[in-house]
Short mmCIF file of C-alpha atoms and ligand atoms in Angstrom, two decimals:
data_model
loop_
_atom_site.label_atom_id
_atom_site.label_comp_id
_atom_site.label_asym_id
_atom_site.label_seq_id
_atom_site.Cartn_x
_atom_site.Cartn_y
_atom_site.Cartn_z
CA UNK A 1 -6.10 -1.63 -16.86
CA UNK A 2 -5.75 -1.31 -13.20
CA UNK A 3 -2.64 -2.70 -11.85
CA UNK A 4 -1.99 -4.45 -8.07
CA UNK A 5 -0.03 -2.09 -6.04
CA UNK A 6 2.00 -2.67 -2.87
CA UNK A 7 3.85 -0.06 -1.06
CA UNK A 8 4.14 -1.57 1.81
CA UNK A 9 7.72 -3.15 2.22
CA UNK A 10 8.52 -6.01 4.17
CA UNK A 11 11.62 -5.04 6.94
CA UNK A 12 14.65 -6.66 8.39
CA UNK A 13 17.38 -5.09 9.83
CA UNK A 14 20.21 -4.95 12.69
CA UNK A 15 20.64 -3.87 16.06
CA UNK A 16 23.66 -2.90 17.96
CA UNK A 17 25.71 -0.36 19.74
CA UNK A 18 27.28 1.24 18.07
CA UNK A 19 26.22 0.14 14.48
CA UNK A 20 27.21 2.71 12.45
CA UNK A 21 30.13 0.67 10.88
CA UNK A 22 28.38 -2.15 10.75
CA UNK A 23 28.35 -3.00 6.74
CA UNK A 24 25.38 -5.66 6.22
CA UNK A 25 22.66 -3.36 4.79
CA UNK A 26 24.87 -3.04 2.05
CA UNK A 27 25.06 -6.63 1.00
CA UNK A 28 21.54 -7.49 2.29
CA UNK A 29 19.62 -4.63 0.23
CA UNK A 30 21.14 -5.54 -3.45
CA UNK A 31 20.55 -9.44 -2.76
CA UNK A 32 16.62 -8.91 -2.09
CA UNK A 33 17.09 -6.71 -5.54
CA UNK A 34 17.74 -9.39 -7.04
CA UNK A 35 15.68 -11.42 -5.69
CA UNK A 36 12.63 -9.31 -7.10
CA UNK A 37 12.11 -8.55 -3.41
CA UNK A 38 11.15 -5.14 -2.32
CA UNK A 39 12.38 -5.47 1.68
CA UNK A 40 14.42 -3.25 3.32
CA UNK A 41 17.36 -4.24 6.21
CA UNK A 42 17.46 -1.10 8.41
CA UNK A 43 21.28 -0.36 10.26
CA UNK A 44 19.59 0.54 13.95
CA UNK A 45 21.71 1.64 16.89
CA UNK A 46 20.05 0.19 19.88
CA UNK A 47 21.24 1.18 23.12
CA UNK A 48 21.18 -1.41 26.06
CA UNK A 49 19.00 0.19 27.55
CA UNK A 50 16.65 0.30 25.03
CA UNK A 51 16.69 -3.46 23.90
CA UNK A 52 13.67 -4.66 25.13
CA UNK A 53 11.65 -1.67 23.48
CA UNK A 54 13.37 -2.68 20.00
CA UNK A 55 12.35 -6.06 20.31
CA UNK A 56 8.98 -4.82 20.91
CA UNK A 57 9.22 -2.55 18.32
CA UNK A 58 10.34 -4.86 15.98
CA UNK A 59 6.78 -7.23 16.77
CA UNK A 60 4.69 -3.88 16.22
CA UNK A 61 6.11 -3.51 13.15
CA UNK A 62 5.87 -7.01 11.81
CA UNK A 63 9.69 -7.27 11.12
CA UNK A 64 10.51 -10.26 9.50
CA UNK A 65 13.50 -10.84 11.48
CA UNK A 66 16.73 -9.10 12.72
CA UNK A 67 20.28 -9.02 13.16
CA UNK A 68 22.01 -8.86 16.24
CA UNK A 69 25.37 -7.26 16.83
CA UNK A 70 27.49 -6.47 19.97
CA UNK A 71 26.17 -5.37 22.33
CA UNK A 72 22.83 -8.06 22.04
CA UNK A 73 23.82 -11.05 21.17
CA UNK A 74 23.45 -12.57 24.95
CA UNK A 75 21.17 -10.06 26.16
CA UNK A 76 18.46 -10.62 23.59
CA UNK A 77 17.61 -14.22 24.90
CA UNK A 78 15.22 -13.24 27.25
CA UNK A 79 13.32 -10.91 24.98
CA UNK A 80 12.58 -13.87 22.44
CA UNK A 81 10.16 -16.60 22.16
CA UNK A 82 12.48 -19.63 21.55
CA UNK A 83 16.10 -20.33 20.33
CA UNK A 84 17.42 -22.93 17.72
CA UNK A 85 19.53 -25.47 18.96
CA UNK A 86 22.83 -24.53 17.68
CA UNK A 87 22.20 -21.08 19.29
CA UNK A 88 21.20 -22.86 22.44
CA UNK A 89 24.03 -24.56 22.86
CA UNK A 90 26.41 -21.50 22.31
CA UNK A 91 24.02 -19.57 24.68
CA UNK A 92 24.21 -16.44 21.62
CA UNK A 93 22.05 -15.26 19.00
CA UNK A 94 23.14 -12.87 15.88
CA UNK A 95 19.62 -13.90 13.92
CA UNK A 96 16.22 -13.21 14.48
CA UNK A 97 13.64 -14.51 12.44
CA UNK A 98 10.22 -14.34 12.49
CA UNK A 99 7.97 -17.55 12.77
CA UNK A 100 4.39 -17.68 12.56
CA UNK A 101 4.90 -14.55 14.58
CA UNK A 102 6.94 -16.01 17.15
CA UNK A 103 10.28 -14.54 17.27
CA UNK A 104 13.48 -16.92 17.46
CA UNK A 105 16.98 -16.88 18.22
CA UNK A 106 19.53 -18.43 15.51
CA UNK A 107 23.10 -18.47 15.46
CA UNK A 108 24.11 -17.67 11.27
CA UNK A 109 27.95 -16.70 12.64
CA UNK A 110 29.57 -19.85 12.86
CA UNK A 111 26.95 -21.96 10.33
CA UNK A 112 27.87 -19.13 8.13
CA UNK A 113 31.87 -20.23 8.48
CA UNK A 114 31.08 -23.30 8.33
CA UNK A 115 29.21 -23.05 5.07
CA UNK A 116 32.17 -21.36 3.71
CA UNK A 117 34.35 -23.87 4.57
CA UNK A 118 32.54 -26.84 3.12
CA UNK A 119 33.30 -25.37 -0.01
CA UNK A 120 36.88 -26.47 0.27
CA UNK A 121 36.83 -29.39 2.85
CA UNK A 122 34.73 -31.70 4.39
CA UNK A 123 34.96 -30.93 7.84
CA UNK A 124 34.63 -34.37 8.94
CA UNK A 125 37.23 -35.60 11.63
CA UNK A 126 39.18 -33.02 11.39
CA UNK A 127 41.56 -31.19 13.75
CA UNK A 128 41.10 -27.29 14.20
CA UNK A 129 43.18 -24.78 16.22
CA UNK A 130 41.37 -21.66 17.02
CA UNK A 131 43.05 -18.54 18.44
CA UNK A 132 40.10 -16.72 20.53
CA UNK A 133 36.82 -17.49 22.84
CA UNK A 134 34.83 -14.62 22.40
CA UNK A 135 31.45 -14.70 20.31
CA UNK A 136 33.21 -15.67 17.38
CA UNK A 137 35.25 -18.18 18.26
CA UNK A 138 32.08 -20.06 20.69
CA UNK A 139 29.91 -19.57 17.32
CA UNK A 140 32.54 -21.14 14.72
CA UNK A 141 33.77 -23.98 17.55
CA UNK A 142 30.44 -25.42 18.55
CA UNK A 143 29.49 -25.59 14.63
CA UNK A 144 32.69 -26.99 13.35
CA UNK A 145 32.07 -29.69 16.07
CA UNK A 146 28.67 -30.24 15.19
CA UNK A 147 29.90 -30.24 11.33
CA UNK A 148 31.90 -33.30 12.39
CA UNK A 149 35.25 -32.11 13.64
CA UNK A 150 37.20 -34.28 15.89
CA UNK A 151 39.45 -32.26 17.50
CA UNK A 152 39.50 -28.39 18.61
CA UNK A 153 41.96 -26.41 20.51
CA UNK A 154 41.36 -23.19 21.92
CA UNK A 155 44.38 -21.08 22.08
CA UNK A 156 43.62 -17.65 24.53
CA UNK A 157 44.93 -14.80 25.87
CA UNK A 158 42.46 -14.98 28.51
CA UNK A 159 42.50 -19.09 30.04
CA UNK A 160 39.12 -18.59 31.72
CA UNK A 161 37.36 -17.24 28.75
CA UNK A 162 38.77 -20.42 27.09
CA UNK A 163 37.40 -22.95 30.25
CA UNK A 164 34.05 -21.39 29.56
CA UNK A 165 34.26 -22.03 25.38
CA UNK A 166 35.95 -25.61 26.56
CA UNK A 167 33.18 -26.18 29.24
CA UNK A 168 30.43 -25.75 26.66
CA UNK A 169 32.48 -27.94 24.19
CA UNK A 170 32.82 -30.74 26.52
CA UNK A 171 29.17 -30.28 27.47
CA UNK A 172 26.11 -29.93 25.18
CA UNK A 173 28.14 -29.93 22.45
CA UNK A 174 29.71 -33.12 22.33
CA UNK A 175 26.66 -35.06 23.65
CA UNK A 176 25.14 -33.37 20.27
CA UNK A 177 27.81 -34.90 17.92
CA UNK A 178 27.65 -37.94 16.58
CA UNK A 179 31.34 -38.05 16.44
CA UNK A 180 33.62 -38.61 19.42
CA UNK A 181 34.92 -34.59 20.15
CA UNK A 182 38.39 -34.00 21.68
CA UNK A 183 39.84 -30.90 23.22
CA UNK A 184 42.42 -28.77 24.49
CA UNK A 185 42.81 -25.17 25.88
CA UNK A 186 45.93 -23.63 25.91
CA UNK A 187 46.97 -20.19 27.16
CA UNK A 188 48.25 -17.80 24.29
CA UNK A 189 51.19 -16.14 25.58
CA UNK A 190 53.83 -16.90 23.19
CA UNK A 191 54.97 -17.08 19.53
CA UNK A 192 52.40 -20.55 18.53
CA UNK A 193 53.78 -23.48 16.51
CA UNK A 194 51.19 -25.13 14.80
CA UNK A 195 51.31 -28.39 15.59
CA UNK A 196 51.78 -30.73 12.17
CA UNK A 197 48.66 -32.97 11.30
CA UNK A 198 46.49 -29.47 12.03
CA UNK A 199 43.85 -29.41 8.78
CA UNK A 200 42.32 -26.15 9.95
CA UNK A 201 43.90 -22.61 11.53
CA UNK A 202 41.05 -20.08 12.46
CA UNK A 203 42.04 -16.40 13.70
CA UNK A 204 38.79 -15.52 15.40
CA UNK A 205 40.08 -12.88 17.57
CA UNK A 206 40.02 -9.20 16.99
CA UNK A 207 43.59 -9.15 15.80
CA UNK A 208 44.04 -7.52 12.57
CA UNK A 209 40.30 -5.38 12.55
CA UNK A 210 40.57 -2.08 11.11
CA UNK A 211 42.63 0.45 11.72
CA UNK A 212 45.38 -2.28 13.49
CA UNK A 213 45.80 -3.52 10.03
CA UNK A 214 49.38 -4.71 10.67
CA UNK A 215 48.55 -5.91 14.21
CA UNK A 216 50.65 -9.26 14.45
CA UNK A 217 49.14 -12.39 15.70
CA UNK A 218 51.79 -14.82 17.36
CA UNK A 219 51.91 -17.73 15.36
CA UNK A 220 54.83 -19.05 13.82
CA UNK A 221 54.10 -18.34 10.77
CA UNK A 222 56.47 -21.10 9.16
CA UNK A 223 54.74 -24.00 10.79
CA UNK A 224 52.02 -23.23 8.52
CA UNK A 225 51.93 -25.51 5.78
CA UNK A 226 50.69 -25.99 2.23
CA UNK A 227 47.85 -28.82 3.40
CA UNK A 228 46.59 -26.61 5.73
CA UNK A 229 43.41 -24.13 5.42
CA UNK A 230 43.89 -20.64 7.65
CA UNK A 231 41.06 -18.99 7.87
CA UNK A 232 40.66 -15.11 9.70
CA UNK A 233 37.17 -13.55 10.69
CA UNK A 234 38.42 -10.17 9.93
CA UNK A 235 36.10 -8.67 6.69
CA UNK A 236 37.68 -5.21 7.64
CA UNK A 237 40.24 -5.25 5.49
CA UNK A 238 39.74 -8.68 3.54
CA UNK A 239 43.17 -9.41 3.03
CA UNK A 240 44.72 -9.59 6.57
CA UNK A 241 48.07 -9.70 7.50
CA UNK A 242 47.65 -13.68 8.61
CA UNK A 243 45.98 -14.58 5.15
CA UNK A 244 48.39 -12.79 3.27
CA UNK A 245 51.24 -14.92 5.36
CA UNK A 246 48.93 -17.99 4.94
CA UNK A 247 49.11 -17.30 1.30
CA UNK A 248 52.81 -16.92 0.87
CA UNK A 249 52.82 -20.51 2.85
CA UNK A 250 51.26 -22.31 0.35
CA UNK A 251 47.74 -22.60 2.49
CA UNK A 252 44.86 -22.48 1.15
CA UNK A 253 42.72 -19.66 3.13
CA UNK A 254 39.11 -18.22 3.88
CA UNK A 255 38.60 -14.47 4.40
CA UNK A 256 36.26 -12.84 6.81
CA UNK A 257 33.93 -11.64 3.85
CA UNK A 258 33.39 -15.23 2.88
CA UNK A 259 31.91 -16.04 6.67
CA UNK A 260 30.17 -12.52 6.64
CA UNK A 261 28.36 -13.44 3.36
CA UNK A 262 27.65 -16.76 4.50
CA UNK A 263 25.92 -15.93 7.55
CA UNK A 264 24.04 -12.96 5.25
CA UNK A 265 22.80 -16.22 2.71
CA UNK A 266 21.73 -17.89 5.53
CA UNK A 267 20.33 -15.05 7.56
CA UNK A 268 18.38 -14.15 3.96
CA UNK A 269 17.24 -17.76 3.56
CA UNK A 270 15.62 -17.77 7.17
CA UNK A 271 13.74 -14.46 6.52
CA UNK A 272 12.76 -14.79 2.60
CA UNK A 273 12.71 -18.89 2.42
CA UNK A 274 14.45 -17.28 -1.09
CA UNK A 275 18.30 -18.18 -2.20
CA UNK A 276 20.21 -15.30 -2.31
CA UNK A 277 23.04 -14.99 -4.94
CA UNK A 278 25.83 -14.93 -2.43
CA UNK A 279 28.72 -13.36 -5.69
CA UNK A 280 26.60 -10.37 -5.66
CA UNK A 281 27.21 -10.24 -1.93
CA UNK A 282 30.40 -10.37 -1.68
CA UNK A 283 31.00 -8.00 -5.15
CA UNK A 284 28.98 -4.97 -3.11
CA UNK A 285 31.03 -5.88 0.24
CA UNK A 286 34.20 -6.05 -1.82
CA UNK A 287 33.68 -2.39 -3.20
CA UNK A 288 33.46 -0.79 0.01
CA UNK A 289 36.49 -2.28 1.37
CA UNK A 290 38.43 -1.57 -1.58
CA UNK A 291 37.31 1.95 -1.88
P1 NDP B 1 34.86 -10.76 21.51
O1 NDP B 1 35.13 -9.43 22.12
O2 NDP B 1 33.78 -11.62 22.06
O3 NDP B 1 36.24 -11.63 21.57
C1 NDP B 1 37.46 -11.09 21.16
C2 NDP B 1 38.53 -12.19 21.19
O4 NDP B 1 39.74 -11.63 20.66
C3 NDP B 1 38.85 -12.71 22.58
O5 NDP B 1 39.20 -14.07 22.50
C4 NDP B 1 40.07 -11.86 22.97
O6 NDP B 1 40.91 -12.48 23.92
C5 NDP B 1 40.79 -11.80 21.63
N1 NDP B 1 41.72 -10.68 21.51
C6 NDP B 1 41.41 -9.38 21.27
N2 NDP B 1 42.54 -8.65 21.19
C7 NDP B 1 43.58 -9.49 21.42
C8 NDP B 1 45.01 -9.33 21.46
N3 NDP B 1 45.57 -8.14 21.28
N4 NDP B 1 45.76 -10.44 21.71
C9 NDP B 1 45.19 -11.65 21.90
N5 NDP B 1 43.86 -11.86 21.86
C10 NDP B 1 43.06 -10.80 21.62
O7 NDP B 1 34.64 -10.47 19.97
P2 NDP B 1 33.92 -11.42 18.90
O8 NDP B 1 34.37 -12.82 19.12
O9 NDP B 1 32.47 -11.12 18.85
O10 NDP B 1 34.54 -10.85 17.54
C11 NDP B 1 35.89 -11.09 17.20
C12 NDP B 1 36.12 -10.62 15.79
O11 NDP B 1 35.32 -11.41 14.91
C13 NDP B 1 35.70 -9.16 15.55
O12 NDP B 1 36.80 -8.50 14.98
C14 NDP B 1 34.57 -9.23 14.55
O13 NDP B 1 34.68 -8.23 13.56
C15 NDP B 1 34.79 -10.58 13.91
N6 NDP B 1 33.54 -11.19 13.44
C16 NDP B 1 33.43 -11.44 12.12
C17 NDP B 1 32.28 -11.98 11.61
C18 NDP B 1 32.19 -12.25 10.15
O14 NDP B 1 31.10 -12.57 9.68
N7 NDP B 1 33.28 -12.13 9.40
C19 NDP B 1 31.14 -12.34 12.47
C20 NDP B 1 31.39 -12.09 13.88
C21 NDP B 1 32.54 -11.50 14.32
P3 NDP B 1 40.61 -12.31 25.50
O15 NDP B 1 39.47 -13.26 25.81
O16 NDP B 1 41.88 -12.73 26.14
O17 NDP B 1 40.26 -10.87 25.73
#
């Protein structure tokens, strides 16, 4: 009897520059497995240059969606037909998905962290300290704050890269929460005491990415305490210096494979409208960074 064939796969994938370490394919590819779905996530190295053609590219070819990595995640705005709000407000995208063939900008990085978190805690009046206010640290802020989150300092290297994260804070973002939003920037020059009553500690700089494995962040690492959830967006390696101190502290803590899977679920759940099994994420991430 005649079987229904398909070989045409459906396609997501990333683009950034350069991309080549860039690990998602391989937790994207063996969740759609197991799904039952036959897509494919391509790894493609844009160059900046070249952007504009990709998104193109991407419409011609029907993708379902994309990833965004550095260095798109701004530039890619004006290439797309709309944004979601969250990414709006954060004035970033690291998600593409495809609507009705209109192509728009979402934000998975921080709901991803956030996502992780809830897990643990309900982020609900709580008071964060966040060391950075790069991409990471504007994508986790904005959503913690929008998760409910009362009160969020940004501790930089840089002050005016932390005005601009507190600017947008103070700005869109609060006027979005239904909570009342406090914050505070301070300039990161100095061994940092946590200050007590803290419920959440989030590395979201660089500090720590491979191969500066032992790179030390300046915190005092004793004013961490037991009550406390550290969290570090590093996935390369897992097990950071600051989580392994956060451990020894008593804290309860949140690796950067648990945010990269969680923006994956989500990013899958945009594309598919399908519920990826986020252990067998984190199992094929786990075995590269192990090996
Ligand atoms: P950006 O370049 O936008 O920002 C980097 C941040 O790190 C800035 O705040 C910068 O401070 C700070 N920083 C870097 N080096 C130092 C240092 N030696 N001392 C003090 N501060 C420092 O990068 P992103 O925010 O996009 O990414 C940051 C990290 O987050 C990356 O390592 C990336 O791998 C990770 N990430 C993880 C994700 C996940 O899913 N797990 C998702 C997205 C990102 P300054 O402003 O002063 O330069």
């Amino acid at each position: 009897m005649a079987k229904d064939m398909n070989f045409k796969q459906e396609l997501v994938g990333c683009f950034g520059f350069p991309v080549a370490e860039n690990p998602t394919q391989a937790m994207i590819e063996p969740a759609f497995e197991a799904l039952g779905l036959d897509w494919r996530y391509l790894t493609l190295e844009v160059k900046p240059e070249n952007l504009e053609k990709a998104v193109n590219g991407a419409r011609s070819f029907g993708f379902k969606g994309f990833n965004c990595t550095i260095p798109h995640k701004v530039e890619v705005i004006q290439y797309l037909d709309g944004l979601g709000s969250s990414a709006e407000l954060m004035g970033a995208v690291n998600c593409i998905v495809n609507r009705d063939g209109k192509l728009i900008g979402e934000n998975t990085d921080g709901k991803g962290f956030v996502e992780s978190l809830k897990k643990k805690s309900d982020p609900t009046g709580k008071s964060c300290v966040i060391f950075g206010a790069g991409g990471a640290a504007r994508a986790i802020s904005v959503e913690l704050a929008l998760a409910g989150c009362s009160k969020i300092t940004i501790i930089n290297r840089s002050i005016e890269r932390a005005k601009e994260l507190i600017d947008i804070l103070e700005g869109g973002v609060a006027q979005a929460c239904s909570q009342s939003l406090s914050t505070q920037m301070i300039e990161w020059n100095d061994n940092y005491n946590i200050p007590i009553g803290t419920d959440y500690v989030i590395n979201a700089t660089s500090i720590g990415l491979y191969p500066d494995i032992n790179a030390k962040i300046n915190i005092n690492i004793s004013s961490l305490t037991p009550e406390m959830i550290v969290a570090d967006v590093i996935p390369n390696p897992p097990k950071t210096r600051l989580i392994r101190d956060a451990r020894e502290q008593g804290c309860t803590t949140i690796d950067g494979l648990e945010m990269l899977v969680g923006q994956g679920v989500i990013g899958i759940e945009y594309w598919t409208g399908k519920n990826p099994n986020p252990e067998i994420m984190r199992d094929s991430l786990e075995k590269i960074f192990s090996a």
